[in-house]
Short mmCIF file of N, CA and C in Angstrom, two decimals:
data_model
loop_
_atom_site.label_atom_id
_atom_site.label_comp_id
_atom_site.label_asym_id
_atom_site.label_seq_id
_atom_site.Cartn_x
_atom_site.Cartn_y
_atom_site.Cartn_z
N MET A 1 -9.39 -6.51 -0.42
CA MET A 1 -8.96 -5.76 -1.48
C MET A 1 -10.07 -6.36 -2.82
N PHE A 2 -10.34 -5.56 -3.55
CA PHE A 2 -10.78 -6.05 -5.17
C PHE A 2 -10.31 -6.08 -6.28
N CYS A 3 -10.60 -6.85 -6.99
CA CYS A 3 -10.01 -7.06 -8.38
C CYS A 3 -9.83 -5.32 -8.83
N GLY A 4 -8.55 -5.42 -9.18
CA GLY A 4 -7.81 -3.96 -9.82
C GLY A 4 -7.56 -3.00 -8.71
N ASP A 5 -7.44 -3.36 -7.60
CA ASP A 5 -6.68 -3.11 -6.57
C ASP A 5 -5.46 -3.36 -6.37
N VAL A 6 -4.62 -2.08 -6.69
CA VAL A 6 -3.25 -2.22 -6.95
C VAL A 6 -2.43 -1.76 -5.59
N SER A 7 -1.50 -2.71 -5.04
CA SER A 7 -0.33 -2.09 -4.41
C SER A 7 0.85 -1.77 -4.72
N HIS A 8 1.61 -0.93 -4.22
CA HIS A 8 2.97 -0.89 -4.37
C HIS A 8 3.83 -1.44 -3.44
N PHE A 9 5.21 -1.92 -3.82
CA PHE A 9 5.98 -2.40 -3.10
C PHE A 9 7.28 -1.31 -2.69
N VAL A 10 7.09 -0.83 -1.82
CA VAL A 10 7.89 0.35 -1.45
C VAL A 10 8.96 0.26 -0.95
N ILE A 11 10.68 1.06 -1.21
CA ILE A 11 11.69 1.05 0.04
C ILE A 11 11.66 2.60 0.49
N PHE A 12 11.42 3.21 1.84
CA PHE A 12 11.33 4.15 2.07
C PHE A 12 13.20 4.48 2.18
N GLU A 13 13.43 5.77 1.19
CA GLU A 13 15.13 5.87 0.85
C GLU A 13 15.30 6.55 2.52
N SER A 14 15.05 6.85 3.37
CA SER A 14 15.56 7.27 4.58
C SER A 14 15.82 6.18 5.64
N THR A 15 15.27 5.04 5.34
CA THR A 15 15.36 4.18 6.61
C THR A 15 15.86 2.84 5.68
N ASN A 16 15.41 2.77 4.65
CA ASN A 16 15.35 1.32 3.60
C ASN A 16 14.59 0.18 4.29
N GLU A 17 13.17 0.85 4.76
CA GLU A 17 12.38 -0.35 4.92
C GLU A 17 11.40 -0.34 4.09
N LEU A 18 11.09 -1.93 3.63
CA LEU A 18 10.00 -2.00 3.05
C LEU A 18 8.86 -2.15 3.35
N GLU A 19 7.46 -1.67 2.30
CA GLU A 19 6.27 -1.55 3.09
C GLU A 19 5.33 -2.00 1.70
N VAL A 20 4.06 -2.38 1.73
CA VAL A 20 3.24 -2.59 0.97
C VAL A 20 2.49 -1.44 1.35
N VAL A 21 2.01 -0.56 0.01
CA VAL A 21 1.02 0.27 0.44
C VAL A 21 0.09 0.65 -1.07
N PRO A 22 -0.92 1.13 -0.74
CA PRO A 22 -2.19 1.23 -1.56
C PRO A 22 -1.60 1.98 -3.00
N GLU A 23 -1.93 2.08 -3.91
CA GLU A 23 -1.34 2.81 -5.08
C GLU A 23 -1.58 4.20 -5.33
N MET A 24 -2.86 4.52 -4.41
CA MET A 24 -3.18 5.71 -4.31
C MET A 24 -2.18 6.28 -3.02
N TRP A 25 -1.23 6.15 -2.27
CA TRP A 25 -0.62 6.47 -1.35
C TRP A 25 1.00 6.94 -2.16
N VAL A 26 0.88 6.54 -3.71
CA VAL A 26 2.00 7.05 -4.41
C VAL A 26 1.65 7.79 -5.34
N LYS A 27 2.61 8.82 -5.41
CA LYS A 27 2.79 9.53 -6.49
C LYS A 27 4.03 9.71 -6.79
N LYS A 28 4.65 9.51 -8.05
CA LYS A 28 6.14 9.59 -8.79
C LYS A 28 7.00 8.67 -7.45
N ASN A 29 7.98 9.19 -6.72
CA ASN A 29 8.89 9.30 -5.66
C ASN A 29 8.40 9.53 -4.58
N THR A 30 7.12 9.75 -4.30
CA THR A 30 6.95 9.89 -3.18
C THR A 30 5.68 8.96 -2.41
N CYS A 31 5.68 8.86 -0.96
CA CYS A 31 4.73 7.96 -0.30
C CYS A 31 3.83 8.91 0.76
N LEU A 32 2.93 9.10 0.70
CA LEU A 32 2.00 9.66 1.84
C LEU A 32 1.89 8.97 2.67
N TRP A 33 2.28 8.88 4.01
CA TRP A 33 2.17 7.87 5.33
C TRP A 33 1.37 8.65 6.20
N PRO A 34 0.29 7.63 6.72
CA PRO A 34 -0.56 8.15 7.75
C PRO A 34 0.22 8.27 9.18
N PRO A 35 -0.31 9.34 10.10
CA PRO A 35 0.34 9.33 11.39
C PRO A 35 -0.25 8.86 12.30
N TYR A 36 -0.40 7.41 11.93
CA TYR A 36 -1.11 6.15 12.60
C TYR A 36 -0.27 5.34 13.63
N LYS A 37 -0.78 4.56 14.34
CA LYS A 37 -0.04 3.66 15.38
C LYS A 37 -0.12 2.29 13.93
N ARG A 38 0.92 1.38 14.29
CA ARG A 38 1.14 0.19 13.54
C ARG A 38 -0.16 -0.18 13.11
N ASP A 39 -0.88 -0.62 14.28
CA ASP A 39 -2.23 -1.28 13.92
C ASP A 39 -3.19 -0.63 13.19
N GLU A 40 -3.58 0.50 13.30
CA GLU A 40 -4.27 1.81 12.37
C GLU A 40 -3.74 1.95 11.04
N ILE A 41 -2.36 1.36 11.05
CA ILE A 41 -1.75 1.35 9.44
C ILE A 41 -2.28 0.25 8.91
N VAL A 42 -1.98 -0.85 9.43
CA VAL A 42 -2.05 -2.10 8.66
C VAL A 42 -3.94 -1.97 8.38
N LYS A 43 -4.66 -1.25 9.07
CA LYS A 43 -6.06 -1.15 8.47
C LYS A 43 -6.50 0.00 7.68
N ALA A 44 -5.47 0.85 6.96
CA ALA A 44 -5.57 1.85 6.57
C ALA A 44 -5.34 0.96 5.10
N VAL A 45 -3.97 0.18 4.95
CA VAL A 45 -3.54 -0.31 3.86
C VAL A 45 -4.94 -1.38 3.31
N ILE A 46 -5.40 -2.03 4.32
CA ILE A 46 -6.10 -3.19 3.89
C ILE A 46 -7.49 -2.44 3.43
N SER A 47 -8.04 -1.41 3.97
CA SER A 47 -9.25 -0.73 3.62
C SER A 47 -8.66 0.31 2.25
N GLN A 48 -7.70 0.23 1.57
CA GLN A 48 -7.41 1.19 0.93
C GLN A 48 -7.78 2.78 1.13
N GLU A 49 -7.55 3.19 2.60
CA GLU A 49 -7.80 4.63 2.99
C GLU A 49 -7.78 5.45 2.06
N PRO A 50 -8.04 6.62 1.65
CA PRO A 50 -7.44 7.70 1.13
C PRO A 50 -6.16 8.68 1.62
N PRO A 51 -4.92 9.14 1.39
CA PRO A 51 -4.55 10.13 2.03
C PRO A 51 -4.95 11.08 2.80
N GLY A 52 -4.69 11.27 3.67
CA GLY A 52 -5.48 12.46 4.57
C GLY A 52 -4.51 13.93 4.58
N ALA A 53 -4.94 15.12 4.87
CA ALA A 53 -4.26 16.31 4.81
C ALA A 53 -2.86 16.28 5.69
N LEU A 54 -2.99 15.58 6.91
CA LEU A 54 -1.75 15.21 7.96
C LEU A 54 -0.78 14.41 7.60
N TRP A 55 -1.01 13.54 6.58
CA TRP A 55 0.06 12.56 5.95
C TRP A 55 1.04 13.21 5.94
N VAL A 56 2.32 12.37 6.22
CA VAL A 56 3.52 12.90 5.89
C VAL A 56 4.17 12.13 4.88
N PRO A 57 4.98 13.45 3.65
CA PRO A 57 5.02 12.84 2.70
C PRO A 57 7.07 12.21 2.51
N TYR A 58 7.20 10.97 2.04
CA TYR A 58 8.45 10.35 2.21
C TYR A 58 8.88 9.82 0.86
N LYS A 59 10.02 9.84 0.48
CA LYS A 59 10.74 9.34 -0.90
C LYS A 59 10.80 8.25 -0.63
N VAL A 60 10.40 7.41 -1.87
CA VAL A 60 10.45 6.15 -1.79
C VAL A 60 10.81 5.45 -3.22
N ARG A 61 11.18 4.44 -2.92
CA ARG A 61 11.67 3.40 -4.58
C ARG A 61 10.57 2.23 -4.96
N THR A 62 9.67 2.07 -6.19
CA THR A 62 8.63 1.52 -6.20
C THR A 62 9.62 -0.02 -6.53
N ILE A 63 9.29 -0.77 -6.13
CA ILE A 63 10.16 -2.10 -6.39
C ILE A 63 9.35 -3.25 -7.19
N LEU A 64 8.00 -2.93 -7.13
CA LEU A 64 6.88 -4.05 -7.76
C LEU A 64 5.64 -3.33 -7.60
N SER A 65 4.73 -3.31 -8.52
CA SER A 65 2.97 -2.99 -8.32
C SER A 65 2.42 -4.23 -8.55
N LYS A 66 1.42 -4.30 -7.58
CA LYS A 66 0.40 -5.77 -8.32
C LYS A 66 -0.59 -5.57 -7.40
N ALA A 67 -1.44 -6.25 -8.40
CA ALA A 67 -2.93 -6.39 -7.76
C ALA A 67 -2.69 -7.34 -6.60
N LEU A 68 -3.22 -7.37 -5.73
CA LEU A 68 -2.94 -8.56 -4.50
C LEU A 68 -4.22 -8.74 -4.20
N ASN A 69 -4.32 -9.99 -3.60
CA ASN A 69 -5.77 -10.68 -3.19
C ASN A 69 -5.50 -11.47 -1.56
N ALA A 70 -4.69 -10.95 -1.12
CA ALA A 70 -4.60 -11.48 0.49
C ALA A 70 -6.18 -11.40 1.18
N GLY A 71 -5.99 -12.91 1.94
CA GLY A 71 -7.09 -13.02 2.63
C GLY A 71 -8.51 -13.39 1.87
N LYS A 72 -8.19 -13.78 0.63
CA LYS A 72 -9.41 -14.33 -0.15
C LYS A 72 -9.18 -15.90 -0.32
N SER A 73 -10.69 -16.63 -0.42
CA SER A 73 -10.57 -18.06 -0.76
C SER A 73 -10.04 -18.26 -1.73
N GLY A 74 -9.75 -19.63 -2.21
CA GLY A 74 -9.42 -20.47 -2.74
C GLY A 74 -10.02 -19.60 -4.22
N ASN A 75 -11.12 -19.98 -4.60
CA ASN A 75 -11.68 -19.36 -5.82
C ASN A 75 -11.59 -17.98 -5.97
N GLU A 76 -11.75 -17.20 -4.88
CA GLU A 76 -11.52 -15.71 -5.09
C GLU A 76 -10.49 -15.34 -5.81
N ARG A 77 -9.23 -16.10 -4.74
CA ARG A 77 -8.04 -15.91 -5.42
C ARG A 77 -7.99 -15.87 -7.06
N THR A 78 -8.38 -17.16 -7.51
CA THR A 78 -8.78 -17.54 -8.68
C THR A 78 -9.11 -16.43 -9.88
N ALA A 79 -10.52 -15.88 -9.31
CA ALA A 79 -11.12 -14.88 -9.84
C ALA A 79 -10.30 -13.21 -10.13
N ILE A 80 -9.33 -13.33 -9.02
CA ILE A 80 -8.59 -12.11 -8.77
C ILE A 80 -7.17 -12.28 -9.71
N SER A 81 -7.05 -13.51 -9.77
CA SER A 81 -5.67 -13.51 -10.61
C SER A 81 -5.93 -13.37 -12.02
N GLU A 82 -7.14 -14.07 -12.36
CA GLU A 82 -7.98 -13.89 -13.84
C GLU A 82 -7.56 -12.18 -14.16
N CYS A 83 -7.81 -11.22 -13.13
CA CYS A 83 -7.89 -9.84 -13.61
C CYS A 83 -6.66 -9.50 -13.74
N GLU A 84 -5.46 -9.95 -13.34
CA GLU A 84 -4.13 -9.58 -14.02
C GLU A 84 -3.80 -9.43 -14.90
#
């Protein structure tokens, strides 16, 4: 992820599960969820894949929105932290 990429920590109302999803997947209280297997979902989250036509809408509660910097080196984390 790059500086400025925002992720939402959301709780799915129907299952009470917590997920981290790209900002573009969430509109108001709805999250569009890809019809993929778990590994493909992880790749879609990391690559910030835009929602597709076959994605399923779910009601969610956003509990936190944050610019994330997972997988970056110390210097890259510092640079990204300065963007927050």
